[in-house]
Amino acid sequence: MAKNDALRQQQRREMMLHQPVETTILKMAVPTIIAFIINSIYSLADTYFVSNLGTAATAAVNVNASLDQLIMMCGSMLAVGANSYIARLLGSGDEKKASRVLSTAFFLAAGLGTLLLIFGNLFMLPMVRLLGATPTCEQFSVDYATYVLLAAPFMATSFVMNQCLRSEGSATLSMIGMGFGGILNCFLDPLFIFTFDMGVAGASLATAISKLVSFAILIFPYITRKSLLRLSIRNFHFCKDIIYNVVSVGSSSMFRSGLAVVSGILLNDLAGNISDSVLAGVGGCTKVMMFPFGIVLGFGNGFQPVAGFNWGAKQYDRVRQSFRFASFAALVGAGVMAALLALFADPLMGLFTDADADMLKIGRICIILQGVTLPVHAWVAVVNMLCAGLGNAKGAFLLATARQGTCFLPILYPLAYLFREYGIASVQAAADVLSLALAIPIAVFMVRKIHKAQENRKLGESVQQ
């Protein structure tokens, strides 16, 4: 076993430190992108099948997207922070401490997910109302939240395992875990919703079962010791160094998820005050945009451990090369996706309704506008991942909280007041453009930081000689 571990460690270091950065990033990114795309099927499948139950039921699924974000908050901070720290530790050769980081993040995420399960069930009705449920879709929202909350601890810990498998170079294992659950959900949805006549509750149960299956697949390599890192309660270390490094970087992801919940609640409230059609139209766009956003996020998650690993190994030239390639690929790929979204906006929204004209109109506007600004969002995401990978907590925080926080919240109410449903449909695209003002100076700072580290290393080597 030790010999196999050493061989896998050597192979991973060879890939991360010596293969062309373009090849390495794509090897890491492609499985992650596939996993995110398939994972998007969870929500799309739910919305597609539930849409047969009417506009109010469709609106309820959109409302409960904020519940998914709440669950994500329980694991995302620990997952992203652990990913960044583990990649740097592995780059410097400290596998033992990397296993401690994994185990600490895993069990903390399980605890947070359990708390959400308990309090969510105790305050179910106030919770769905807070998330933006209207009187007409309130009961549908309760039905959907019921089973999803039961899976909250498993979903939170799955985020940690996904990120940590990527940090050790096992993106394919992460893809299998996320992907199989998404495919399973597509088969379970119609079975529970229509065959068993469970309605919206059936979609919730299908999602919960699929998440449990994903959890089982993701934890399998850890409990069978097929992974490089070791997951064990004995490796749980609630120490200052681990908590600081995980939280300082991961807090940006937590705040991003938290702001996504807040912005989603406010957006749902404004849209619902106009009509369920507007609420469902914005929700339909959200489900469609999960696919291009998943590709952007998956690519960024493939780039981040490459940058972090090489930063930990002091291969600064490769860090700079990886950022250049990631920026170029993100802009080109997002541009292609933007063109496709503009061409197919109508049939994409047609997946959710063929009778509600207002829902179709608002959803179409949302898709086109967010598609136009997709290249901006993609490049900002790359800069964000560069900050996270290199341990720049401040830069990662500023960019992670910009899209649905500092650049979103100040313009939400003015746009909704001035342009009503059209303002609601355009607010996310406008926020994406504004986030560019933050990303450019941060990117310049990070490039200079990499250059300075490289110069200092050359100076140190010349002194030693």
Short mmCIF file of C-alpha atoms in Angstrom, two decimals:
data_model
loop_
_atom_site.label_atom_id
_atom_site.label_comp_id
_atom_site.label_asym_id
_atom_site.label_seq_id
_atom_site.Cartn_x
_atom_site.Cartn_y
_atom_site.Cartn_z
CA MET A 1 0.00 0.00 0.00
CA ALA A 2 2.80 2.43 0.91
CA LYS A 3 4.52 1.65 -2.37
CA ASN A 4 1.34 2.37 -4.34
CA ASP A 5 0.84 5.64 -2.44
CA ALA A 6 4.39 6.71 -3.23
CA LEU A 7 3.88 5.88 -6.90
CA ARG A 8 0.64 7.86 -7.11
CA GLN A 9 2.29 10.77 -5.32
CA GLN A 10 5.18 10.71 -7.78
CA GLN A 11 2.81 10.55 -10.76
CA ARG A 12 0.78 13.47 -9.44
CA ARG A 13 3.87 15.60 -8.85
CA GLU A 14 5.10 14.77 -12.33
CA MET A 15 1.81 15.90 -13.83
CA MET A 16 1.54 19.06 -11.76
CA LEU A 17 5.17 20.20 -12.03
CA HIS A 18 6.49 18.96 -15.38
CA GLN A 19 3.72 18.36 -17.90
CA PRO A 20 2.72 21.39 -20.02
CA VAL A 21 0.42 23.59 -17.94
CA GLU A 22 -2.19 23.62 -20.72
CA THR A 23 -2.39 19.83 -20.64
CA THR A 24 -2.42 19.69 -16.85
CA ILE A 25 -5.18 22.27 -16.47
CA LEU A 26 -7.33 20.52 -19.05
CA LYS A 27 -6.75 17.13 -17.38
CA MET A 28 -7.91 18.62 -14.11
CA ALA A 29 -10.67 20.79 -15.58
CA VAL A 30 -12.45 18.47 -18.04
CA PRO A 31 -13.65 15.92 -15.45
CA THR A 32 -14.62 18.78 -13.15
CA ILE A 33 -16.54 20.55 -15.91
CA ILE A 34 -18.37 17.32 -16.76
CA ALA A 35 -19.21 16.86 -13.09
CA PHE A 36 -20.59 20.39 -12.78
CA ILE A 37 -22.63 20.01 -15.96
CA ILE A 38 -24.12 16.75 -14.79
CA ASN A 39 -24.70 18.23 -11.34
CA SER A 40 -26.67 21.04 -12.99
CA ILE A 41 -29.02 18.34 -14.22
CA TYR A 42 -30.24 17.99 -10.62
CA SER A 43 -31.92 21.38 -10.72
CA LEU A 44 -32.82 21.34 -14.40
CA ALA A 45 -34.48 17.94 -14.14
CA ASP A 46 -36.44 19.04 -11.08
CA THR A 47 -37.64 22.21 -12.80
CA TYR A 48 -38.41 20.45 -16.08
CA PHE A 49 -40.58 17.74 -14.53
CA VAL A 50 -42.15 19.98 -11.88
CA SER A 51 -43.11 22.50 -14.59
CA ASN A 52 -45.79 20.02 -15.64
CA LEU A 53 -47.50 20.76 -12.31
CA GLY A 54 -47.98 24.47 -13.10
CA THR A 55 -46.32 27.87 -12.72
CA ALA A 56 -46.70 27.97 -8.93
CA ALA A 57 -44.87 24.65 -8.54
CA THR A 58 -42.12 25.85 -10.88
CA ALA A 59 -41.79 29.04 -8.83
CA ALA A 60 -41.42 26.93 -5.67
CA VAL A 61 -38.42 25.08 -7.11
CA ASN A 62 -36.82 28.44 -7.84
CA VAL A 63 -37.46 29.56 -4.26
CA ASN A 64 -35.79 26.43 -2.92
CA ALA A 65 -32.66 27.11 -4.97
CA SER A 66 -31.81 29.42 -2.07
CA LEU A 67 -32.09 26.43 0.28
CA ASP A 68 -29.48 24.64 -1.83
CA GLN A 69 -27.27 27.70 -1.39
CA LEU A 70 -27.76 27.53 2.39
CA ILE A 71 -26.64 23.90 2.40
CA MET A 72 -23.71 24.84 0.19
CA MET A 73 -22.71 27.44 2.79
CA CYS A 74 -22.30 24.63 5.31
CA GLY A 75 -19.62 22.98 3.20
CA SER A 76 -18.28 25.47 0.68
CA MET A 77 -16.12 27.53 3.05
CA LEU A 78 -14.45 24.41 4.42
CA ALA A 79 -14.26 22.77 0.99
CA VAL A 80 -12.67 25.65 -0.92
CA GLY A 81 -10.33 26.56 1.94
CA ALA A 82 -9.23 22.96 2.36
CA ASN A 83 -8.70 22.58 -1.40
CA SER A 84 -6.38 25.60 -1.48
CA TYR A 85 -4.39 24.63 1.61
CA ILE A 86 -4.12 20.95 0.66
CA ALA A 87 -2.83 21.79 -2.84
CA ARG A 88 -0.11 23.98 -1.33
CA LEU A 89 0.77 21.35 1.28
CA LEU A 90 1.02 18.62 -1.34
CA GLY A 91 3.13 20.89 -3.50
CA SER A 92 5.58 21.25 -0.59
CA GLY A 93 5.42 17.49 0.13
CA ASP A 94 3.50 17.49 3.45
CA GLU A 95 0.93 14.72 2.86
CA LYS A 96 0.38 13.99 6.57
CA LYS A 97 -0.80 17.50 7.35
CA ALA A 98 -2.91 17.53 4.17
CA SER A 99 -4.84 14.52 5.53
CA ARG A 100 -5.43 16.41 8.77
CA VAL A 101 -6.86 19.34 6.82
CA LEU A 102 -9.20 17.02 4.91
CA SER A 103 -10.50 15.27 8.03
CA THR A 104 -10.98 18.50 9.97
CA ALA A 105 -12.94 20.11 7.12
CA PHE A 106 -15.04 16.97 6.58
CA PHE A 107 -16.25 16.56 10.15
CA LEU A 108 -16.88 20.27 10.64
CA ALA A 109 -19.01 20.28 7.47
CA ALA A 110 -20.97 17.27 8.77
CA GLY A 111 -21.70 19.16 11.98
CA LEU A 112 -22.88 22.30 10.19
CA GLY A 113 -25.09 20.28 7.84
CA THR A 114 -26.68 18.52 10.81
CA LEU A 115 -27.47 21.86 12.48
CA LEU A 116 -29.19 23.06 9.31
CA LEU A 117 -31.20 19.83 9.14
CA ILE A 118 -32.42 20.30 12.72
CA PHE A 119 -33.25 24.01 12.63
CA GLY A 120 -34.64 23.85 9.10
CA ASN A 121 -37.21 21.27 10.17
CA LEU A 122 -38.05 23.14 13.37
CA PHE A 123 -38.74 26.37 11.48
CA MET A 124 -39.83 25.02 8.09
CA LEU A 125 -42.67 27.42 7.29
CA PRO A 126 -40.89 30.62 8.37
CA MET A 127 -37.85 29.44 6.43
CA VAL A 128 -39.59 29.00 3.06
CA ARG A 129 -41.37 32.32 3.53
CA LEU A 130 -38.03 33.97 4.23
CA LEU A 131 -36.60 32.37 1.09
CA GLY A 132 -39.28 34.15 -0.96
CA ALA A 133 -42.23 31.75 -1.21
CA THR A 134 -45.48 33.45 -2.18
CA PRO A 135 -48.83 32.34 -0.69
CA THR A 136 -49.63 30.46 -3.92
CA CYS A 137 -46.38 28.44 -3.95
CA GLU A 138 -45.75 28.21 -0.18
CA GLN A 139 -46.92 24.62 0.26
CA PHE A 140 -44.98 23.49 -2.80
CA SER A 141 -41.85 25.03 -1.25
CA VAL A 142 -42.44 23.14 2.01
CA ASP A 143 -42.90 19.89 0.09
CA TYR A 144 -39.63 20.42 -1.76
CA ALA A 145 -37.61 21.40 1.32
CA THR A 146 -38.71 18.40 3.39
CA TYR A 147 -36.48 15.68 1.93
CA VAL A 148 -33.65 17.92 0.76
CA LEU A 149 -33.02 19.01 4.35
CA LEU A 150 -32.60 15.37 5.40
CA ALA A 151 -29.68 15.09 3.00
CA ALA A 152 -28.02 18.33 4.18
CA PRO A 153 -25.15 16.72 6.20
CA PHE A 154 -24.28 14.44 3.28
CA MET A 155 -24.43 17.29 0.78
CA ALA A 156 -22.19 19.51 2.94
CA THR A 157 -19.53 16.81 3.35
CA SER A 158 -19.73 15.94 -0.35
CA PHE A 159 -18.60 19.48 -1.17
CA VAL A 160 -15.50 18.91 0.96
CA MET A 161 -14.67 15.55 -0.60
CA ASN A 162 -15.20 16.91 -4.13
CA GLN A 163 -12.78 19.77 -3.60
CA CYS A 164 -10.18 17.68 -1.78
CA LEU A 165 -10.17 14.95 -4.43
CA ARG A 166 -9.39 17.67 -6.98
CA SER A 167 -6.63 19.13 -4.83
CA GLU A 168 -4.81 15.78 -4.85
CA GLY A 169 -5.23 15.49 -8.63
CA SER A 170 -8.14 13.00 -8.61
CA ALA A 171 -10.59 15.06 -10.64
CA THR A 172 -11.98 11.95 -12.36
CA LEU A 173 -13.08 10.42 -9.04
CA SER A 174 -14.79 13.70 -8.19
CA MET A 175 -16.54 13.66 -11.56
CA ILE A 176 -17.85 10.14 -11.05
CA GLY A 177 -19.23 10.99 -7.62
CA MET A 178 -21.05 14.12 -8.74
CA GLY A 179 -22.01 12.84 -12.16
CA PHE A 180 -23.64 9.56 -11.23
CA GLY A 181 -25.97 11.28 -8.77
CA GLY A 182 -27.05 13.77 -11.42
CA ILE A 183 -27.87 11.05 -13.92
CA LEU A 184 -29.74 9.05 -11.29
CA ASN A 185 -31.85 12.10 -10.45
CA CYS A 186 -33.13 12.28 -14.05
CA PHE A 187 -34.59 8.78 -13.71
CA LEU A 188 -35.95 9.16 -10.20
CA ASP A 189 -37.73 12.48 -10.83
CA PRO A 190 -40.48 11.19 -13.17
CA LEU A 191 -40.76 8.01 -11.12
CA PHE A 192 -41.55 9.78 -7.85
CA ILE A 193 -43.37 12.82 -9.28
CA PHE A 194 -45.73 11.01 -11.67
CA THR A 195 -45.62 7.24 -11.17
CA PHE A 196 -45.85 7.47 -7.38
CA ASP A 197 -47.93 10.67 -7.64
CA MET A 198 -45.81 12.52 -5.04
CA GLY A 199 -45.74 15.84 -6.93
CA VAL A 200 -43.13 18.38 -5.78
CA ALA A 201 -42.25 16.18 -2.77
CA GLY A 202 -41.24 13.49 -5.27
CA ALA A 203 -38.70 15.82 -6.87
CA SER A 204 -37.31 16.54 -3.40
CA LEU A 205 -37.03 12.85 -2.53
CA ALA A 206 -35.37 12.08 -5.87
CA THR A 207 -32.79 14.81 -5.26
CA ALA A 208 -32.11 13.64 -1.69
CA ILE A 209 -31.57 10.01 -2.77
CA SER A 210 -29.27 11.13 -5.61
CA LYS A 211 -27.21 13.24 -3.20
CA LEU A 212 -26.85 10.26 -0.83
CA VAL A 213 -25.63 8.09 -3.69
CA SER A 214 -23.09 10.77 -4.67
CA PHE A 215 -21.89 10.89 -1.06
CA ALA A 216 -21.41 7.10 -1.00
CA ILE A 217 -19.38 7.18 -4.21
CA LEU A 218 -17.20 10.08 -3.06
CA ILE A 219 -16.40 8.58 0.33
CA PHE A 220 -15.58 5.15 -1.13
CA PRO A 221 -11.96 5.94 -2.13
CA TYR A 222 -11.34 7.35 1.35
CA ILE A 223 -12.74 4.42 3.35
CA THR A 224 -10.99 1.90 1.06
CA ARG A 225 -7.72 3.90 1.18
CA LYS A 226 -7.62 4.34 -2.58
CA SER A 227 -7.01 8.07 -2.21
CA LEU A 228 -3.74 9.80 -1.44
CA LEU A 229 -5.22 11.56 1.58
CA ARG A 230 -6.54 9.79 4.66
CA LEU A 231 -10.00 10.58 6.03
CA SER A 232 -10.26 9.61 9.69
CA ILE A 233 -11.65 11.02 12.94
CA ARG A 234 -8.15 10.48 14.36
CA ASN A 235 -6.88 13.06 11.85
CA PHE A 236 -9.32 15.68 13.11
CA HIS A 237 -7.21 18.59 14.40
CA PHE A 238 -9.00 21.75 15.44
CA CYS A 239 -5.79 23.77 15.58
CA LYS A 240 -5.10 27.43 14.85
CA ASP A 241 -2.96 26.86 11.75
CA ILE A 242 -5.46 24.61 9.95
CA ILE A 243 -8.50 26.67 10.86
CA TYR A 244 -6.81 29.93 9.87
CA ASN A 245 -5.62 28.68 6.47
CA VAL A 246 -8.93 26.99 5.66
CA VAL A 247 -11.19 29.79 6.87
CA SER A 248 -9.12 32.71 5.55
CA VAL A 249 -9.38 31.46 1.97
CA GLY A 250 -12.65 29.54 2.28
CA SER A 251 -14.56 32.40 3.87
CA SER A 252 -14.79 34.00 0.43
CA SER A 253 -16.79 31.01 -0.79
CA MET A 254 -18.99 31.06 2.31
CA PHE A 255 -19.77 34.73 1.86
CA ARG A 256 -20.39 34.14 -1.85
CA SER A 257 -22.92 31.43 -0.99
CA GLY A 258 -24.40 33.60 1.74
CA LEU A 259 -24.78 36.56 -0.59
CA ALA A 260 -26.28 34.24 -3.20
CA VAL A 261 -28.92 33.31 -0.61
CA VAL A 262 -29.58 36.96 0.30
CA SER A 263 -29.69 38.13 -3.31
CA GLY A 264 -31.88 35.18 -4.25
CA ILE A 265 -34.34 35.95 -1.45
CA LEU A 266 -34.54 39.62 -2.40
CA LEU A 267 -34.85 38.82 -6.11
CA ASN A 268 -37.56 36.24 -5.42
CA ASP A 269 -39.44 38.72 -3.27
CA LEU A 270 -39.35 41.45 -5.91
CA ALA A 271 -40.26 39.05 -8.72
CA GLY A 272 -43.03 37.39 -6.70
CA ASN A 273 -44.57 40.77 -5.92
CA ILE A 274 -45.10 41.25 -9.65
CA SER A 275 -46.32 37.73 -10.48
CA ASP A 276 -45.53 34.02 -10.24
CA SER A 277 -44.73 34.18 -13.96
CA VAL A 278 -41.88 36.63 -13.40
CA LEU A 279 -40.63 34.57 -10.46
CA ALA A 280 -40.73 31.38 -12.55
CA GLY A 281 -39.13 33.11 -15.55
CA VAL A 282 -36.15 34.30 -13.50
CA GLY A 283 -35.93 30.82 -12.01
CA GLY A 284 -35.97 29.19 -15.43
CA CYS A 285 -33.07 31.38 -16.52
CA THR A 286 -31.18 30.41 -13.35
CA LYS A 287 -31.56 26.73 -14.20
CA VAL A 288 -30.40 27.24 -17.80
CA MET A 289 -27.42 29.38 -16.77
CA MET A 290 -26.26 26.73 -14.33
CA PHE A 291 -24.77 24.92 -17.32
CA PRO A 292 -22.46 27.66 -18.65
CA PHE A 293 -21.75 28.78 -15.08
CA GLY A 294 -20.90 25.17 -14.23
CA ILE A 295 -18.43 25.05 -17.12
CA VAL A 296 -16.83 28.30 -15.94
CA LEU A 297 -16.66 27.12 -12.33
CA GLY A 298 -15.43 23.66 -13.34
CA PHE A 299 -12.65 25.16 -15.44
CA GLY A 300 -11.69 27.45 -12.57
CA ASN A 301 -11.65 24.52 -10.16
CA GLY A 302 -9.34 22.68 -12.55
CA PHE A 303 -7.00 25.68 -12.76
CA GLN A 304 -6.89 26.48 -9.03
CA PRO A 305 -5.05 23.37 -7.72
CA VAL A 306 -2.54 23.61 -10.58
CA ALA A 307 -1.72 27.18 -9.62
CA GLY A 308 -1.69 26.36 -5.89
CA PHE A 309 0.43 23.22 -6.26
CA ASN A 310 3.07 25.01 -8.31
CA TRP A 311 3.01 27.99 -5.94
CA GLY A 312 3.69 25.62 -3.03
CA ALA A 313 6.50 24.00 -5.03
CA LYS A 314 7.92 27.47 -5.88
CA GLN A 315 7.49 26.90 -9.63
CA TYR A 316 6.46 30.50 -10.20
CA ASP A 317 6.93 30.51 -13.95
CA ARG A 318 4.38 27.71 -14.26
CA VAL A 319 1.96 29.65 -12.05
CA ARG A 320 2.19 32.59 -14.46
CA GLN A 321 1.83 30.35 -17.51
CA SER A 322 -1.24 28.65 -16.02
CA PHE A 323 -2.92 32.01 -15.38
CA ARG A 324 -2.29 33.22 -18.94
CA PHE A 325 -3.69 30.03 -20.45
CA ALA A 326 -6.68 29.94 -18.09
CA SER A 327 -7.56 33.57 -18.91
CA PHE A 328 -7.40 32.97 -22.66
CA ALA A 329 -9.37 29.72 -22.54
CA ALA A 330 -12.05 31.23 -20.28
CA LEU A 331 -12.63 34.22 -22.55
CA VAL A 332 -12.79 32.17 -25.74
CA GLY A 333 -14.97 29.43 -24.27
CA ALA A 334 -17.38 31.90 -22.67
CA GLY A 335 -17.67 33.80 -25.94
CA VAL A 336 -18.74 30.65 -27.77
CA MET A 337 -21.27 29.81 -25.06
CA ALA A 338 -22.65 33.38 -25.18
CA ALA A 339 -23.38 33.03 -28.89
CA LEU A 340 -25.15 29.70 -28.34
CA LEU A 341 -27.27 31.11 -25.52
CA ALA A 342 -28.42 34.01 -27.70
CA LEU A 343 -29.38 31.64 -30.52
CA PHE A 344 -31.27 29.14 -28.38
CA ALA A 345 -32.79 31.32 -25.64
CA ASP A 346 -36.35 30.68 -26.81
CA PRO A 347 -36.23 26.87 -27.03
CA LEU A 348 -34.33 26.70 -23.73
CA MET A 349 -37.10 28.55 -21.90
CA GLY A 350 -39.62 26.46 -23.81
CA LEU A 351 -38.44 23.48 -21.76
CA PHE A 352 -40.33 24.91 -18.78
CA THR A 353 -43.52 26.22 -20.35
CA ASP A 354 -45.29 26.62 -23.67
CA ALA A 355 -48.30 28.52 -22.37
CA ASP A 356 -47.07 31.28 -20.03
CA ALA A 357 -46.00 34.13 -22.34
CA ASP A 358 -44.78 36.38 -19.51
CA MET A 359 -42.59 33.63 -18.09
CA LEU A 360 -41.09 32.96 -21.54
CA LYS A 361 -40.39 36.66 -22.18
CA ILE A 362 -38.65 37.36 -18.86
CA GLY A 363 -36.64 34.16 -19.00
CA ARG A 364 -35.47 34.88 -22.54
CA ILE A 365 -34.28 38.39 -21.62
CA CYS A 366 -32.41 37.02 -18.60
CA ILE A 367 -30.63 34.35 -20.66
CA ILE A 368 -29.54 36.71 -23.43
CA LEU A 369 -28.24 39.41 -21.07
CA GLN A 370 -26.35 36.98 -18.84
CA GLY A 371 -24.94 35.31 -21.95
CA VAL A 372 -23.59 38.63 -23.23
CA THR A 373 -21.71 39.22 -19.97
CA LEU A 374 -20.57 35.59 -19.60
CA PRO A 375 -16.97 36.27 -20.82
CA VAL A 376 -16.60 38.90 -18.10
CA HIS A 377 -17.89 36.49 -15.47
CA ALA A 378 -15.54 33.75 -16.74
CA TRP A 379 -12.40 35.88 -16.54
CA VAL A 380 -13.31 37.27 -13.11
CA ALA A 381 -13.76 33.67 -11.93
CA VAL A 382 -10.25 32.79 -13.14
CA VAL A 383 -8.78 35.74 -11.22
CA ASN A 384 -10.78 34.65 -8.18
CA MET A 385 -9.39 31.10 -8.42
CA LEU A 386 -5.85 32.46 -8.80
CA CYS A 387 -6.26 34.35 -5.53
CA ALA A 388 -7.71 31.30 -3.79
CA GLY A 389 -5.02 28.98 -5.15
CA LEU A 390 -2.18 31.22 -4.00
CA GLY A 391 -3.72 31.89 -0.60
CA ASN A 392 -4.65 35.55 -1.20
CA ALA A 393 -7.69 35.54 1.08
CA LYS A 394 -8.47 39.25 0.64
CA GLY A 395 -8.53 39.14 -3.16
CA ALA A 396 -10.55 35.92 -3.20
CA PHE A 397 -13.04 37.45 -0.78
CA LEU A 398 -13.49 40.67 -2.77
CA LEU A 399 -14.12 38.83 -6.04
CA ALA A 400 -16.23 36.03 -4.58
CA THR A 401 -18.58 38.51 -2.93
CA ALA A 402 -18.80 40.93 -5.86
CA ARG A 403 -21.11 39.13 -8.28
CA GLN A 404 -24.08 38.73 -5.96
CA GLY A 405 -23.01 41.12 -3.25
CA THR A 406 -21.16 44.41 -3.58
CA CYS A 407 -21.92 44.75 -7.29
CA PHE A 408 -25.43 43.26 -7.12
CA LEU A 409 -27.26 44.46 -4.02
CA PRO A 410 -26.76 48.24 -4.53
CA ILE A 411 -28.35 48.15 -8.00
CA LEU A 412 -31.12 45.59 -7.38
CA TYR A 413 -33.80 47.88 -5.97
CA PRO A 414 -33.09 50.87 -8.26
CA LEU A 415 -33.36 48.68 -11.37
CA ALA A 416 -36.48 46.91 -10.07
CA TYR A 417 -38.10 50.24 -9.18
CA LEU A 418 -37.27 51.93 -12.47
CA PHE A 419 -37.85 49.05 -14.89
CA ARG A 420 -39.88 46.51 -12.87
CA GLU A 421 -39.60 43.00 -14.38
CA TYR A 422 -37.06 44.15 -17.00
CA GLY A 423 -34.85 45.57 -14.26
CA ILE A 424 -35.09 42.29 -12.36
CA ALA A 425 -34.16 40.41 -15.53
CA SER A 426 -31.06 42.55 -16.16
CA VAL A 427 -29.62 43.02 -12.66
CA GLN A 428 -27.27 40.00 -12.72
CA ALA A 429 -25.76 40.96 -16.07
CA ALA A 430 -25.20 44.52 -14.84
CA ALA A 431 -23.50 43.21 -11.69
CA ASP A 432 -21.17 41.05 -13.79
CA VAL A 433 -19.99 44.11 -15.72
CA LEU A 434 -19.41 46.07 -12.50
CA SER A 435 -17.31 43.23 -11.02
CA LEU A 436 -14.73 43.83 -13.74
CA ALA A 437 -13.72 47.06 -11.99
CA LEU A 438 -12.56 44.98 -9.02
CA ALA A 439 -10.99 42.13 -10.98
CA ILE A 440 -8.59 44.17 -13.13
CA PRO A 441 -6.55 45.77 -10.30
CA ILE A 442 -6.54 42.49 -8.33
CA ALA A 443 -5.25 40.62 -11.39
CA VAL A 444 -2.47 43.20 -11.83
CA PHE A 445 -1.53 42.80 -8.15
CA MET A 446 -1.41 38.99 -8.42
CA VAL A 447 0.76 39.03 -11.55
CA ARG A 448 3.19 41.37 -9.81
CA LYS A 449 3.18 39.11 -6.74
CA ILE A 450 4.10 36.09 -8.87
CA HIS A 451 6.84 38.07 -10.64
CA LYS A 452 8.28 39.28 -7.34
CA ALA A 453 8.34 35.76 -5.88
CA GLN A 454 10.14 34.50 -8.98
CA GLU A 455 12.72 37.30 -8.77
CA ASN A 456 13.31 36.62 -5.07
CA ARG A 457 13.87 32.94 -5.79
CA LYS A 458 16.40 33.73 -8.51
CA LEU A 459 18.16 36.12 -6.15
CA GLY A 460 18.30 33.47 -3.42
CA GLU A 461 19.73 30.90 -5.83
CA SER A 462 22.40 33.32 -7.05
CA VAL A 463 23.43 34.07 -3.45
CA GLN A 464 23.75 30.36 -2.66
CA GLN A 465 25.97 29.84 -5.68
#
